[in-house]
Every structure is written in C-alpha cells, then in structure tokens.
Coordinates of C-alpha atoms in Angstrom, one line a residue:
Chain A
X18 CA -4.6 5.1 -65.7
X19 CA -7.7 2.4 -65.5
X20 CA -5.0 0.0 -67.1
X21 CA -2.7 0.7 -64.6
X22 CA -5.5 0.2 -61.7
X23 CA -6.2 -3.1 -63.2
X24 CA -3.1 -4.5 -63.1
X25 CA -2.5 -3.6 -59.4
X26 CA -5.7 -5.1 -58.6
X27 CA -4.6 -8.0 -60.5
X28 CA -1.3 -8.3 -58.3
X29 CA -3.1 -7.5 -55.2
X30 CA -5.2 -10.7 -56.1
X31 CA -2.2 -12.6 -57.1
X32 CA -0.3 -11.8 -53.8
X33 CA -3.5 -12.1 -51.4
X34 CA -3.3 -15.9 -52.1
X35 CA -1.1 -18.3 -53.9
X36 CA -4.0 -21.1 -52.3
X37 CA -5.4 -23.4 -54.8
X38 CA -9.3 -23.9 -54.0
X39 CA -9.4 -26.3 -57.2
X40 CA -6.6 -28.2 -59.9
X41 CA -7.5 -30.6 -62.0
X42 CA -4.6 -33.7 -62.5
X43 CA -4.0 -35.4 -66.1
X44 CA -7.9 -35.6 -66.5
X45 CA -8.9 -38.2 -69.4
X46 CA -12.4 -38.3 -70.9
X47 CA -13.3 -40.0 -74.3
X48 CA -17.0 -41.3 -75.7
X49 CA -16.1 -44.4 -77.9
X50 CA -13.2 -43.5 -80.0
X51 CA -13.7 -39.6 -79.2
X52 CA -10.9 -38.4 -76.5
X53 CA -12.7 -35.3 -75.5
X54 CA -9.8 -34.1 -72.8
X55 CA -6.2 -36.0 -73.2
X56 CA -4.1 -35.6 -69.8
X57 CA -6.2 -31.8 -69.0
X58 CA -4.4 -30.2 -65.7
X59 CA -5.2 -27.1 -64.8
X60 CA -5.3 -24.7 -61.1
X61 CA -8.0 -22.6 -59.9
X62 CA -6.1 -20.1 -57.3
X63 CA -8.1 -18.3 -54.1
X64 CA -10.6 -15.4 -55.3
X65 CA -8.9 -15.6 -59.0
X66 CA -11.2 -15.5 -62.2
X67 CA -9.9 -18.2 -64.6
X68 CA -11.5 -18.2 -68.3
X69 CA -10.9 -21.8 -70.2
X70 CA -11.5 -21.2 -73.8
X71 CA -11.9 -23.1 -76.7
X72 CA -13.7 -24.1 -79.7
X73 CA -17.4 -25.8 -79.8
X74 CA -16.7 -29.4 -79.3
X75 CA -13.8 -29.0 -77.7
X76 CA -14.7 -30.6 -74.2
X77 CA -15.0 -27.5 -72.4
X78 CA -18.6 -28.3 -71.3
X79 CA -17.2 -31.9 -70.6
X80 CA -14.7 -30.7 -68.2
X81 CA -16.8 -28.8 -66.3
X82 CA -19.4 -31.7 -65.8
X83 CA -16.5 -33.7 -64.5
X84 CA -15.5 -30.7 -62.1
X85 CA -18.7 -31.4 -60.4
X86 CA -19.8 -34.6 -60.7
X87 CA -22.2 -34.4 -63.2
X88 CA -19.8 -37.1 -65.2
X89 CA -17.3 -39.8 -64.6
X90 CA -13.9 -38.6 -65.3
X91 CA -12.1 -41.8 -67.4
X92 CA -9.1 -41.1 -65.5
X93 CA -7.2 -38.5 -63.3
X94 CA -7.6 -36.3 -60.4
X95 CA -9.9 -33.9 -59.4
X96 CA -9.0 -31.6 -56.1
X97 CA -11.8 -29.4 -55.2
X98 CA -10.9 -27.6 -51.8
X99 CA -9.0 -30.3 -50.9
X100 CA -11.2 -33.5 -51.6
X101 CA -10.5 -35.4 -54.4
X102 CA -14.2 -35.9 -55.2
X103 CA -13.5 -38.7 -57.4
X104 CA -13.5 -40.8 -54.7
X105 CA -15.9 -38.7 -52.6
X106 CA -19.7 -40.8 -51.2
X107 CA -22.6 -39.1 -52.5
X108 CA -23.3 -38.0 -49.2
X109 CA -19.4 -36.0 -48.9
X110 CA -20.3 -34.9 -52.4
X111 CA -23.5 -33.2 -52.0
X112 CA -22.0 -31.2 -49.0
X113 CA -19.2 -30.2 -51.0
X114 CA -21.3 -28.9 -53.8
X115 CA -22.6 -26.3 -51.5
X116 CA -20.1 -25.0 -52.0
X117 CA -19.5 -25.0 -55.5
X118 CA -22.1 -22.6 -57.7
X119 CA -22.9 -23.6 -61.1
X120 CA -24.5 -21.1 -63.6
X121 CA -25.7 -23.2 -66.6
X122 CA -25.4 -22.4 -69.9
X123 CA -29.3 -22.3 -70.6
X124 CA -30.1 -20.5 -66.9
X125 CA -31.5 -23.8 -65.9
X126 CA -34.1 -22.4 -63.8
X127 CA -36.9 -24.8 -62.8
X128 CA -39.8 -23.6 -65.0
X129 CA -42.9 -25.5 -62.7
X130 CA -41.8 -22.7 -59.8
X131 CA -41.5 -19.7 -59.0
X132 CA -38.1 -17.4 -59.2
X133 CA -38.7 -17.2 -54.8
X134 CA -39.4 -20.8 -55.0
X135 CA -36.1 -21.6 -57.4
X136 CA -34.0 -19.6 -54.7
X137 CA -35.8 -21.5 -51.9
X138 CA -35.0 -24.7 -53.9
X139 CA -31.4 -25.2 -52.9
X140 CA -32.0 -24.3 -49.0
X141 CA -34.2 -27.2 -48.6
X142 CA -30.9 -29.5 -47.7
X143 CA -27.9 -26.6 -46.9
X144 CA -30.1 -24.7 -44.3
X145 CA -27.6 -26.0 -41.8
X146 CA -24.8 -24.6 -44.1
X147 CA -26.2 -21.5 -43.6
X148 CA -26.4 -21.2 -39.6
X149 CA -29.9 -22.6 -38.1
X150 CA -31.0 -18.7 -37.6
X151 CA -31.3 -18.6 -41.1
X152 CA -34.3 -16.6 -42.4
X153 CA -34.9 -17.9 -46.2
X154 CA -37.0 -14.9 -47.1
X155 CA -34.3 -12.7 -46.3
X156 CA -31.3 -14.8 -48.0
X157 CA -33.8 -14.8 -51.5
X158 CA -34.2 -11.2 -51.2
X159 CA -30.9 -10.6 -50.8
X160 CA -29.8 -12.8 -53.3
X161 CA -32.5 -11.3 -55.8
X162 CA -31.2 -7.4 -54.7
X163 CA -27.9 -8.6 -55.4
X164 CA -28.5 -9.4 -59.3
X165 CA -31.0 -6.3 -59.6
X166 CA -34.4 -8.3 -60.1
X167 CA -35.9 -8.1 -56.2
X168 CA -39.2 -7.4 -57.8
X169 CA -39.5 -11.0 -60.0
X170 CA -39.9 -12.5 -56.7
X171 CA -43.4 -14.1 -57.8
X172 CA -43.0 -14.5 -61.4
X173 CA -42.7 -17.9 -62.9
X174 CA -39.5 -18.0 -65.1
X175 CA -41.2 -18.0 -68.9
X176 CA -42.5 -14.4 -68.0
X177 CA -38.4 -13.8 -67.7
X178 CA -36.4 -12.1 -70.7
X179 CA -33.3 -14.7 -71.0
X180 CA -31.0 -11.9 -69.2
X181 CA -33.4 -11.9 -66.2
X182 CA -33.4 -16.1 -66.3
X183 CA -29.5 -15.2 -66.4
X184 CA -29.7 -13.2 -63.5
X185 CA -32.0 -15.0 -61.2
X186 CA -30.0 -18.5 -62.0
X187 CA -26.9 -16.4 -60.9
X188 CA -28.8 -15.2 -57.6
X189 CA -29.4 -18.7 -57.4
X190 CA -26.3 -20.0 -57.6
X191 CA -25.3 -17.4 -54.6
X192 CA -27.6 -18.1 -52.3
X193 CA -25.5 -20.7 -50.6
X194 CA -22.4 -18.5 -51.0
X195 CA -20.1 -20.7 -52.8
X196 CA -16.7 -20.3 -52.4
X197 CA -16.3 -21.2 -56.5
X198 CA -18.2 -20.3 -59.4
X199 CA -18.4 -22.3 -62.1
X200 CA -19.6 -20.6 -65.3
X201 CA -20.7 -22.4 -68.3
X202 CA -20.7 -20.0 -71.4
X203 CA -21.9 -17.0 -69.1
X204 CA -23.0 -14.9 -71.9
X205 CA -24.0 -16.8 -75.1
X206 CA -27.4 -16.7 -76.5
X207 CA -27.4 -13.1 -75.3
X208 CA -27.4 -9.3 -76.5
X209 CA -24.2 -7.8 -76.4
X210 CA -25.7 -5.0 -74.0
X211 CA -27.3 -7.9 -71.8
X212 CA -24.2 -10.0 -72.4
X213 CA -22.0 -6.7 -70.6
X214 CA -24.7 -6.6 -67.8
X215 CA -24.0 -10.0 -66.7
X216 CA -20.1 -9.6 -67.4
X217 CA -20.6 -6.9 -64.8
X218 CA -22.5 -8.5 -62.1
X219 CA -19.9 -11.3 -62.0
X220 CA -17.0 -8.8 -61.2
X221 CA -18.8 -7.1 -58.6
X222 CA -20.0 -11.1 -57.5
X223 CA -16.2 -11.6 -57.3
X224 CA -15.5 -8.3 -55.4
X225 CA -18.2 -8.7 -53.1
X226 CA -17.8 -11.8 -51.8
X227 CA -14.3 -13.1 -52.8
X228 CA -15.3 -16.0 -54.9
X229 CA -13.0 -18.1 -57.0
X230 CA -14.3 -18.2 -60.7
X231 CA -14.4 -20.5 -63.6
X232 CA -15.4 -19.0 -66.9
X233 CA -15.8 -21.6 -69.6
X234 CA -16.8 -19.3 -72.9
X235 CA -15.6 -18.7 -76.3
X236 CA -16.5 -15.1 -75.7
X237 CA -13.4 -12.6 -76.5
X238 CA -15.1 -9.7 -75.1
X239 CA -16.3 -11.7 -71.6
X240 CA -12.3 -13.1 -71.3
X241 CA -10.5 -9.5 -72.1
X242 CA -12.9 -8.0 -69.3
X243 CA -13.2 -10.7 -67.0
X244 CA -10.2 -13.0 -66.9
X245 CA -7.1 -12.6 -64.4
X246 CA -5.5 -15.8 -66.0
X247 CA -6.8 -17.9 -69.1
X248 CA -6.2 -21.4 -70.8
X249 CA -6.8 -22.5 -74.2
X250 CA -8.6 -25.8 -74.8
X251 CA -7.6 -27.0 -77.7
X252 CA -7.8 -30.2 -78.6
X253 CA -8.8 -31.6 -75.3
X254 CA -5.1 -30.4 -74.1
X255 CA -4.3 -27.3 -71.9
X256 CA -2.8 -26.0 -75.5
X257 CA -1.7 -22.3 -73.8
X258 CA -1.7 -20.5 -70.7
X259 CA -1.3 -17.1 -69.6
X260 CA -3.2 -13.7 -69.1
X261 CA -5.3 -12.7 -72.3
X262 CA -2.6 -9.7 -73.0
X263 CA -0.3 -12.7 -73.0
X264 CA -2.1 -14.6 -75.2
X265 CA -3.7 -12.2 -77.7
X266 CA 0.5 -11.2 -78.3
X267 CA 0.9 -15.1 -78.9
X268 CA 2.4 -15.6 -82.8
X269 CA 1.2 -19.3 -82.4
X270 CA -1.5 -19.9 -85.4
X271 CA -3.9 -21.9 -83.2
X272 CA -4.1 -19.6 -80.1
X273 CA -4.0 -16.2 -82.9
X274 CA -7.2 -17.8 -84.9
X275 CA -9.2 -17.0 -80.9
X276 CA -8.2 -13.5 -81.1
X277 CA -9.1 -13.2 -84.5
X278 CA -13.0 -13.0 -84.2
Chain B
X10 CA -30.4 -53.1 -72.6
X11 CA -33.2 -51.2 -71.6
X12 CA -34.9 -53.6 -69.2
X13 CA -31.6 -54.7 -67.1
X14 CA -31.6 -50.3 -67.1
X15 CA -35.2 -50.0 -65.9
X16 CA -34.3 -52.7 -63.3
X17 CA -31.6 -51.2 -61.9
X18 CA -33.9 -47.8 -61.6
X19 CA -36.5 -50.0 -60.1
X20 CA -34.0 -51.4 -57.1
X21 CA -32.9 -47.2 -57.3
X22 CA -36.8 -46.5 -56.4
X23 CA -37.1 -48.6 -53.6
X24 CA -34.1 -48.3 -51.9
X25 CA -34.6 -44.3 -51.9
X26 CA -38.0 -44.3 -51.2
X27 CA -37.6 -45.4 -47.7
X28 CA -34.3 -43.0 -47.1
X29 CA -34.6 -39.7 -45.3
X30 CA -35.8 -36.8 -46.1
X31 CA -38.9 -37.6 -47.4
X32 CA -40.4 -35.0 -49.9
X33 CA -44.3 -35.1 -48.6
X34 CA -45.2 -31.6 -50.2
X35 CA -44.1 -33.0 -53.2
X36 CA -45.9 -35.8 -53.1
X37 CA -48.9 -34.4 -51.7
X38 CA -48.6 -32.0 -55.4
X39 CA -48.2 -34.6 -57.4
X40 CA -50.6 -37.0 -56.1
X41 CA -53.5 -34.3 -56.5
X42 CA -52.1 -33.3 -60.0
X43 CA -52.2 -36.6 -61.2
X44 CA -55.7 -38.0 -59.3
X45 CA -57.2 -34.3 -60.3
X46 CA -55.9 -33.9 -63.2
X47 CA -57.4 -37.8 -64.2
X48 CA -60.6 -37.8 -63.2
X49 CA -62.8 -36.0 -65.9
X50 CA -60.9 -38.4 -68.5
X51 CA -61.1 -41.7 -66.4
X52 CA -64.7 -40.5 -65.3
X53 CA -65.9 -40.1 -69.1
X54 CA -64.1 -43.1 -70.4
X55 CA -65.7 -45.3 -67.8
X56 CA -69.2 -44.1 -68.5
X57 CA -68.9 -44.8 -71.3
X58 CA -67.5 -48.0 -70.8
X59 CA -70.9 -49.0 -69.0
X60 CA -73.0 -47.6 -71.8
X61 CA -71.9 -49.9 -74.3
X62 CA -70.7 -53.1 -73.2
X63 CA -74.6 -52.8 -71.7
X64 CA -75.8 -52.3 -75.1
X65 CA -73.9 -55.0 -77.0
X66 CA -74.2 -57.8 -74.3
X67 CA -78.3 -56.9 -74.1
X68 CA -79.5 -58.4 -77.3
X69 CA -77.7 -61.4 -76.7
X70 CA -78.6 -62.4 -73.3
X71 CA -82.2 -61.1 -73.8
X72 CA -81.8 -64.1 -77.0
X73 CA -81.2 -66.5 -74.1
X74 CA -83.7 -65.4 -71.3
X75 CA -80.8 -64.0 -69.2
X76 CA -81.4 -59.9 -68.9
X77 CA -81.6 -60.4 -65.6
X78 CA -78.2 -61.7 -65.1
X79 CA -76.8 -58.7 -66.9
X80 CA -75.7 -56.5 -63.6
X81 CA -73.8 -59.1 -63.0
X82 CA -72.3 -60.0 -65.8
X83 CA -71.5 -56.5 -66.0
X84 CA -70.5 -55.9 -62.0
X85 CA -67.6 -58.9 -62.5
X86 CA -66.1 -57.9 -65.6
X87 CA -66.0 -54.1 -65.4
X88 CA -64.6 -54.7 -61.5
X89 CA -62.2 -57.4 -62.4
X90 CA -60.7 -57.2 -66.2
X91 CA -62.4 -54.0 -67.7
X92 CA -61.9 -51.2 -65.5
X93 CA -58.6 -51.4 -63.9
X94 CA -57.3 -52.3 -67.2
X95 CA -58.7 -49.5 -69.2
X96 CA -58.3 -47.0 -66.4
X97 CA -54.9 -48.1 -66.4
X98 CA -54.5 -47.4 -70.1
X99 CA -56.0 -44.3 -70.0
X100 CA -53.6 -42.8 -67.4
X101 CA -50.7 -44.4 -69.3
X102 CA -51.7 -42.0 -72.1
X103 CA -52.4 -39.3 -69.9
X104 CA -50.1 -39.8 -67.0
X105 CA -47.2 -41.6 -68.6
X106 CA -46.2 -39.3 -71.0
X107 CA -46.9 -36.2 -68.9
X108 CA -44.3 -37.6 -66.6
X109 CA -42.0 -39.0 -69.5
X110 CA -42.3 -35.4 -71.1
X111 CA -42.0 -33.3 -68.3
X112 CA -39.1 -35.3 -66.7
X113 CA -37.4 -35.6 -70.4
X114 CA -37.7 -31.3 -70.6
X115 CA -36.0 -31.3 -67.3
X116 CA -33.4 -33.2 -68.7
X117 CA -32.6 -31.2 -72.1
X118 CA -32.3 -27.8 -70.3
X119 CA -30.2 -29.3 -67.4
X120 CA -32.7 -28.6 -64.8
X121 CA -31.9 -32.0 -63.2
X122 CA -28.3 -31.1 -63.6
X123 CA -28.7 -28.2 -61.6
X124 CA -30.9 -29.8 -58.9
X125 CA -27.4 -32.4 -58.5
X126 CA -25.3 -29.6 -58.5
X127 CA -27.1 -27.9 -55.5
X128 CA -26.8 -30.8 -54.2
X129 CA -30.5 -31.8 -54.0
X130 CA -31.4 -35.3 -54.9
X131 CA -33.3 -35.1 -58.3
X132 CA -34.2 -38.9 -57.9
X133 CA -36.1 -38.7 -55.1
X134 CA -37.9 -35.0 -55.5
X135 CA -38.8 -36.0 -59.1
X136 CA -39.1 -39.6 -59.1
X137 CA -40.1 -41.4 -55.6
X138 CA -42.9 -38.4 -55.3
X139 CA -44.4 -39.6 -58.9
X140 CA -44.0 -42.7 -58.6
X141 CA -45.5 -42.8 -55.1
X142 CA -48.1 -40.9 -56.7
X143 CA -49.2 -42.9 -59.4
X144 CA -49.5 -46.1 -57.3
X145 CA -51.3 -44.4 -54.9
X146 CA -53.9 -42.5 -57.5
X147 CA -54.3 -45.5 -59.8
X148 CA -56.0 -47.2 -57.7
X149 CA -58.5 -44.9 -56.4
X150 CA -58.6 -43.9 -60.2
X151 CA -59.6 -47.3 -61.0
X152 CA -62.6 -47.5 -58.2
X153 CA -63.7 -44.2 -59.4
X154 CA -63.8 -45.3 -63.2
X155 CA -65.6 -48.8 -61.6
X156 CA -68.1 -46.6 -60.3
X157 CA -68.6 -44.7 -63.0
X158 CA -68.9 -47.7 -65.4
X159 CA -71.4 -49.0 -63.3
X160 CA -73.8 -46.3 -63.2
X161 CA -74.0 -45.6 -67.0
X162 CA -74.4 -49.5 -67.1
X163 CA -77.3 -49.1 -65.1
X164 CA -78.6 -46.0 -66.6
X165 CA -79.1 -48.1 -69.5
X166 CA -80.7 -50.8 -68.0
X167 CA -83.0 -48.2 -66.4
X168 CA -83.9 -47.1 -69.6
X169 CA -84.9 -50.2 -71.6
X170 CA -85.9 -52.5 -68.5
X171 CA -86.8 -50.5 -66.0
X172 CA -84.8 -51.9 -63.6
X173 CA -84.3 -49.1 -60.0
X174 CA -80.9 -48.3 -58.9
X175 CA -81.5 -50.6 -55.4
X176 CA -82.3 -53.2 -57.5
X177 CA -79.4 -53.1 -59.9
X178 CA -76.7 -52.4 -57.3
X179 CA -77.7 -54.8 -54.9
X180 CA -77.4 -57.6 -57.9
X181 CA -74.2 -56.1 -58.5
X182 CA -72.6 -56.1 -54.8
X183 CA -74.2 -59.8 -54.6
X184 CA -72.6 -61.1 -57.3
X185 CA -69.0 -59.8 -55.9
X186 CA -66.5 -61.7 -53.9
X187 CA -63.4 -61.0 -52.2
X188 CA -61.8 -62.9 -54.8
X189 CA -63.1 -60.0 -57.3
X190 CA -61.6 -57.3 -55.6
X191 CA -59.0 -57.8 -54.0
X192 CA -56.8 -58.8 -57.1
X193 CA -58.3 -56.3 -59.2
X194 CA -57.0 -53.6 -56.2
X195 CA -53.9 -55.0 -56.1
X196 CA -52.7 -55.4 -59.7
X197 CA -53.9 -51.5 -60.2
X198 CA -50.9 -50.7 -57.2
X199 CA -48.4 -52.1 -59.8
X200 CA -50.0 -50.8 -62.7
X201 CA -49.6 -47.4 -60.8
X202 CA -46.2 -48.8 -60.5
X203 CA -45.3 -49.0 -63.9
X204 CA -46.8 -46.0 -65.0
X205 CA -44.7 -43.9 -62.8
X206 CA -41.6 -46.2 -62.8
X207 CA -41.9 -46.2 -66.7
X208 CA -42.8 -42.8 -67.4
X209 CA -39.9 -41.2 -64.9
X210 CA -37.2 -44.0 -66.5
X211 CA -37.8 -42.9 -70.0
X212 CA -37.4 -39.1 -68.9
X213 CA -34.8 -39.0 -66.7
X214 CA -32.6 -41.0 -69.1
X215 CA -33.9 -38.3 -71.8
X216 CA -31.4 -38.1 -74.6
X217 CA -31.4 -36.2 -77.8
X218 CA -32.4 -32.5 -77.3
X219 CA -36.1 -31.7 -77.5
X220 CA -36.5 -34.6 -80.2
X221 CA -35.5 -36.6 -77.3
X222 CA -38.4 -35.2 -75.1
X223 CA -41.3 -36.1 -77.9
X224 CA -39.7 -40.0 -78.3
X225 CA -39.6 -40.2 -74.1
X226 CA -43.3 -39.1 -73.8
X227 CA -44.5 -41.4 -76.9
X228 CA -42.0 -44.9 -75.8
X229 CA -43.2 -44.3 -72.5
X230 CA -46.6 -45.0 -73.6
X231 CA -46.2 -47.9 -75.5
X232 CA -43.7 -49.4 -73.1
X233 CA -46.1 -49.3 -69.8
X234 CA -49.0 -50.4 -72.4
X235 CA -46.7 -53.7 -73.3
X236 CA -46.1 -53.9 -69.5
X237 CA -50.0 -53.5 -68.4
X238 CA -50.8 -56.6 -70.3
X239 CA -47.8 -58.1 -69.0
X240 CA -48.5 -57.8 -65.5
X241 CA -52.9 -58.2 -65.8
X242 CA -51.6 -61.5 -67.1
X243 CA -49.6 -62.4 -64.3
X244 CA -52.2 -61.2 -61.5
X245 CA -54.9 -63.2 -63.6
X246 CA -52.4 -66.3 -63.5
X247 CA -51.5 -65.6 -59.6
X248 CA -55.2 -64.8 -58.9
X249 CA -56.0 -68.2 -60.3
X250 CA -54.0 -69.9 -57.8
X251 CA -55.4 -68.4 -54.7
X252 CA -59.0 -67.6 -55.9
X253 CA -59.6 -70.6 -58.5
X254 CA -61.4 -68.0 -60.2

C-alpha cells in the first residue's frame, strides 16, 4: 500500500512539471592528466529529487563545485534556471545563487558566530530577495522551527552535535528559499539514526516548499528513500540512469557492485 | 609564482576596498581584536625594549662623557628604526598567523565556499576588513610600543642618574624632527599592509587539509618577516632622499 502511495506521488511529481530548473551539457573537468568528468550531461527537472552516485574520487564533489561556481568548468554548458552561468558576471551570479542552496558536506557553518548570526549571514545581501518588509528575526526562527532546533538560536556551533551543525547548515541554506538544493553527501560522517533524521527533514523540505534537489552521496539507504530519479557517476561519465528500483535490478557489474554494500 | 599571485591579490584588495557595500561592523571587530588583542604583547616587548638598549648603551657613553646624550640617542632610534620595526615583528607573529590560521580553517571546512555560495563576497568580509584593520592598528600599535619603550628607557635612567621624567622627555621631544616621524608613521601603514595582505593571501589560498592550515599560519610569518626588512629598507632609502637623514 505505502509502495503504491509512493509511486503515485512519484507520477504526480513527474506529471506536475516536465520544466528543467537545471542540465548540465558535455561538462569536461581534468587536474593535469586527471579527467575528473568526461562529456557529464545530466537534467534536474521542477520539484524532483535527483541522487548522482558514485565512488570516492569519482568527481561527484567536482561537479557540484562547477554547478555553482565554486570551479571553472574546462568545457561545456551549465543551465541553471535558464542562465548559463558560465558566462554569467559575478554580479548576475551572486543573484542567481540566492537561489541556489548548498548544504556542505562538513555543515560549513561559520564557527566565529552564532547559529542566529550564521542564519542572519546570508540576508545581509538578499534582503531585497526577500521583500523589503522582511523581518530577519522571524525568517531565522522560522528557518530554525523548520529543522527542529529553534532553541540553538544563541549557541555557537562547536557546542553543536554534528546532526544539529547538519540541521542548522540546512536551516541555513533555506532561509532564502532556494528554488534548488544542492546536497553534498547529506548524511556521511553521521549515525545511522541521525543520518534518517536528516533523510527526513529533506523530504518534508521538498514537500513543503517544492524544491528541486540534488543529492550527491554514496549512501544506499539516503538514494532508496530519497531519490525520484538517479545517475551513476562512474568514471567521470553519466555511466546509468534510471529510478533506484531500476537500477538496483541492473545485471551490469559496475552499477550491481553500488547495490552490493 | 607566489609573488606575481600575492600581486594579483594586492590589485584584488584595492580595487574591492573602495566598492560598495562596505563591511564597517566588521571592520570595527577586527580592528579592536587585533589593536586589543596586541597591546599587552607590544606593551611588554617595548618595555622591555627601553630597559635594555638603556642598559647596554650606558656604560659606553658614560666611557665617553656622553650620559647625557642618552635620551636622545635613545628617542631617535626607538622612534625611527627600533620600534616600528619590532612592533611590526611582533604582530607578524601574533597577528599574521592568527589571520593566516584563521582564514586557512575557513578554507579546509569550506566556510569560504559557503559564504560564495550565498552569494556573499568572502574577499571583502574577510579580507579588506583585516587588512584595513592591520594598517590601521599597526600604526597606533607602533606609537603605543614607542611610548612604552620610552618610559622603561627612562625608568632606568631615573634609577642610575637621577634624571625626572620632564627632564628626560623634554630631551627626547627636542631631539625629534618631522623627518623622525613622519617616515617611521608611514612605513608602519605598509607594514600593517603586509601583515594583513600576507597573512589573508596565505589563508585564503589554504591548500592541504588542516596540514595546510599550520604551513599558512607558519609561511605567513616568515614571509611578512622577509617583507618587513624589505620595505624598512626601502622607506630608509626613500626617507634619505627627502629627509637627508
């Protein structure tokens, strides 16, 4: 019965919009001799959670860096909403990026303020984004209620457990409701118990406010729960495609040796 | 390779510290952190300072008749040479690797990333407000650290020759000339400069993990030392010119 319920939602999701928010076009990226992502393409579709998977190493982490900026692409296209931001200013950039939330691997969370003070942080230069009515105290506080921790409003990030630094760099990246969500290994370095907390909050993220979502992880569990659609990164190609009952029925070696953990 | 890079970071710094919006809480933080967080340090160093280059130049000039030349002696060369440039050194230690460290940690666990991804500028909330900093603070670290020097100077002057604090100061302030302090101000701007320009360059180009970190905090150190000398040269040769000193 939940299997079935799944699925509809699934093809409710699939039918509510065919609109790409994000694709990335024969993307090239090598350091020295190292080709990290050979000729990568790939289509992020309207309020759809995408897992890329792969091994360590295998440019993952790369591609995502490109996706926003944070590196030079060698060669190829990248289509965000539609601005290729590969030949976006800095200026075009930044106000794209508003719209585009990043949870880092590591939380990222800046350690010299507070958690109301790492909410505030990215404000400072959107407030118009937001509508000049804007009341910041009230967007942290919602942000902070939506991820559970409305009381950590004061406390400096070391006196976090790492699924709290998890959860406040989430609230953080929603602040400026993004329309995509970029995650970088969402759940690694975690508990399994804390790892299916934060597997949670991003579905009911998703629900809540229609995001379009980028899982990079190596995670089985995260992808089998989380992913309408996945790819497998293997060497720096778009090696498979499909949903993860797709692929975990695959008879191909390389894509059976990720279902295999 | 790395100086064409701390160039090109250099032109960065100027051209983005005159571009909206200006971080002034920031800088306000950082220029008390840094001038606050310097002062015991430069304050002891300094006394000390006084204390014994008193005590070794005494025996000598009392050898030629000439005690009473001492505050002067000592006025010039802690004002011109001795204090900026061992104020300067100080905070290279102190301030320089702080910066390098912190900076480099931000780096490793993609804080800076993340600011860019918000689409914050990173360069000019972490760098123009330190480096602003530093050049501001030096200087006012180095006239502190003067003052200091002086006054265990003349403690021990007090002490052995019984000399009163009007006395000594006045010799001191008499013995000054614009052409003392105005260069000496001047080069501590740019070696507030290069602390801050040095120190952010070596962490926000941290590489490495947190091995990275301790080799951003330590070259940053010996790199603004190296460039200290460098430029007390250059103001000494430029003073020269306009002061024939």
């Amino acid at each position: 019965m939940k299997k079935q319920q799944a699925i509809l939602e699934k093809d409710k999701k699939k039918e509510s919009s065919e609109e790409v928010v994000l694709e990335l076009q024969d993307l090239n990226k090598s350091f020295d001799d190292n080709h990290v992502l050979k000729h990568f393409s790939m289509k992020l579709y309207k309020g759809e959670n995408l897992v890329v998977m792969g091994k360590s190493g295998s440019g993952k982490s790369v591609m995502i860096k490109c996706l926003v900026g944070l590196m030079e692409a060698d060669s190829g296209k990248i289509i965000v909403m539609h601005h290729d931001i590969t030949s976006l200013n800095q200026e075009s950039l930044d106000i794209l990026r508003a719209d585009i939330g990043f949870l880092f691997q590591g939380s990222a969370l800046y350690d010299s303020m507070t958690v109301r003070e790492n909410l505030e942080f990215p404000l400072r230069h959107h407030y118009k984004k937001l509508g000049k009515n804007v009341n910041t105290e009230t967007l942290v506080i919602e942000a902070l209620k939506n991820v559970g921790l409305a009381h950590t409003l004061d406390l400096m990030p070391a006196e976090l457990s790492g699924g709290m630094q998890r959860r406040v760099a989430l609230a953080r990246t929603l602040i400026l409701q993004p329309k995509i969500i970029l995650y970088d290994e969402p759940t690694s370095g975690l508990d399994p118990i804390t790892a299916k907390e934060i597997i949670i909050l991003m579905q009911d993220i998703q629900k809540k406010y229609n995001t379009s979502s980028l899982i990079i992880t190596h995670d089985v569990d995260c992808a089998r729960v989380i992913a309408d659609r996945m790819i497998l990164l293997i060497d720096g190609t778009n090696y498979a495609e499909g949903t993860f009952e797709e692929l975990s029925a695959s008879k191909d070696p390389k894509v059976k040796a990720f279902f295999k953990q | 390779m790395e100086i064409g890079e701390l160039t090109y970071f250099t032109i960065r710094f100027f051209k983005e510290v005159f571009r909206r919006p200006y971080e002034f809480k920031e800088f306000l933080r950082q220029c008390y952190s840094i001038g606050n967080r310097s002062l015991l340090l430069v304050g002891i160093t300094g006394f000390i300072i006084g204390l014994v280059l008193t005590l070794q130049t005494r025996p000598t000039l009392m050898e030629f008749g000439a005690v009473s030349w001492m505050p002067s002696m000592v006025g010039i060369s802690i004002v011109r040479e001795i204090g900026p440039m061992i104020t300067a050194l100080v905070c290279a230690g102190k301030i320089g690797s702080g910066i390098g460290a912190e900076l480099g940690s931000m780096r490793v666990t993609e804080q800076i990333d993340a600011m860019e991804v918000s689409g914050t500028n990173p360069f000019k909330y972490l760098v123009v407000t330190r480096v602003m900093a530093t050049t501001l603070m030096i200087p006012l670290l180095v006239i502190f650290g003067d003052a200091i020097a002086l006054y265990g100077s003349y403690l021990v002057e007090h002490l052995k020759g019984d000399v009163s604090f009007a006395l000594y100061f006045n010799q001191v302030f008499d013995s000054l000339e614009f052409g003392d302090i105005v260069p000496a101000t001047v080069k501590s701007f740019f070696f507030g400069l290069a602390i801050g320009l040095v120190g952010c360059f070596k962490g926000y180009y941290c590489k490495k993990g947190t091995a990275g970190v301790g080799i951003a905090a330590n070259s940053a150190v010996v790199f603004t030392s190296l460039l200290l000398f460098i430029i007390d040269f250059i103001a000494v040769f430029v003073a020269d010119i306009f002061y024939d000193l």
